Coordinates of C-alpha atoms in Angstrom, one line a residue:
X1 CA 56.9 -144.6 -43.9
X2 CA 53.2 -143.1 -43.5
X3 CA 52.1 -142.6 -47.5
X4 CA 54.6 -144.7 -48.9
X5 CA 53.0 -148.0 -49.4
X6 CA 53.3 -149.2 -46.0
X7 CA 50.3 -150.8 -44.2
X8 CA 48.7 -148.7 -41.6
X9 CA 48.6 -149.7 -37.9
X10 CA 49.8 -152.8 -38.8
X11 CA 52.0 -154.6 -35.9
X12 CA 54.7 -157.3 -37.2
X13 CA 55.7 -160.1 -35.1
X14 CA 56.0 -159.9 -31.4
X15 CA 58.4 -159.4 -28.6
X16 CA 59.4 -161.6 -25.4
X17 CA 57.3 -160.9 -22.3
X18 CA 59.8 -158.1 -21.5
X19 CA 59.7 -156.4 -24.8
X20 CA 63.5 -156.6 -25.2
X21 CA 64.1 -159.2 -28.1
X22 CA 61.7 -160.1 -31.2
X23 CA 60.3 -163.4 -30.5
X24 CA 58.1 -164.0 -33.7
X25 CA 58.3 -163.4 -37.1
X26 CA 61.8 -161.6 -37.0
X27 CA 62.9 -158.7 -39.8
X28 CA 66.6 -158.6 -40.2
X29 CA 68.1 -154.9 -41.2
X30 CA 69.0 -156.1 -45.0
X31 CA 65.4 -157.3 -45.1
X32 CA 64.1 -153.6 -43.9
X33 CA 66.6 -152.0 -46.4
X34 CA 65.3 -154.1 -49.2
X35 CA 61.3 -153.4 -48.4
X36 CA 62.1 -149.4 -48.3
X37 CA 64.1 -150.0 -51.4
X38 CA 61.5 -151.7 -53.1
X39 CA 58.5 -148.9 -52.2
X40 CA 61.2 -146.1 -53.4
X41 CA 60.9 -148.3 -56.7
X42 CA 64.2 -149.8 -56.5
X43 CA 65.1 -153.1 -57.1
X44 CA 67.4 -154.0 -54.3
X45 CA 69.3 -156.9 -56.1
X46 CA 70.6 -154.8 -58.6
X47 CA 72.1 -151.7 -56.9
X48 CA 75.6 -152.6 -56.6
X49 CA 78.8 -150.9 -56.7
X50 CA 82.5 -152.1 -56.9
X51 CA 84.8 -151.3 -54.0
X52 CA 88.4 -153.0 -54.2
X53 CA 87.6 -154.9 -56.9
X54 CA 84.7 -156.8 -55.5
X55 CA 80.7 -156.3 -56.2
X56 CA 78.5 -154.8 -53.1
X57 CA 74.9 -154.6 -52.6
X58 CA 73.1 -152.4 -50.4
X59 CA 71.3 -155.2 -48.9
X60 CA 74.2 -157.9 -48.9
X61 CA 73.1 -160.7 -50.1
X62 CA 70.4 -161.5 -47.0
X63 CA 67.5 -158.6 -48.0
X64 CA 64.2 -159.7 -49.0
X65 CA 61.3 -157.8 -49.6
X66 CA 59.0 -158.2 -46.5
X67 CA 55.6 -158.8 -48.1
X68 CA 53.4 -158.5 -45.3
X69 CA 54.3 -154.4 -44.7
X70 CA 53.3 -153.4 -47.7
X71 CA 49.9 -152.0 -48.5

C-alpha cells in the first residue's frame, strides 16, 4: 500500500505480550477493505451487487474507513 495514500511507517494498535492477538485499536477485515476501496476512489457503501434477490456489499454492513491509516 506504499505510495497509495497510506501513512508510511505508522503502527496502528498493539498486540498482547506474545504478539498473538490484537489488544488495542483492532481493525476488522471489513474496515480494512473499506479503507483500501476508499484509497482506490470507491465508496464502499455504494458498491452493491444483487445475488439470490438480496443486495450485498463487499464490506457487508460493518465496514468503516480507518482515517488514522490515511496520509
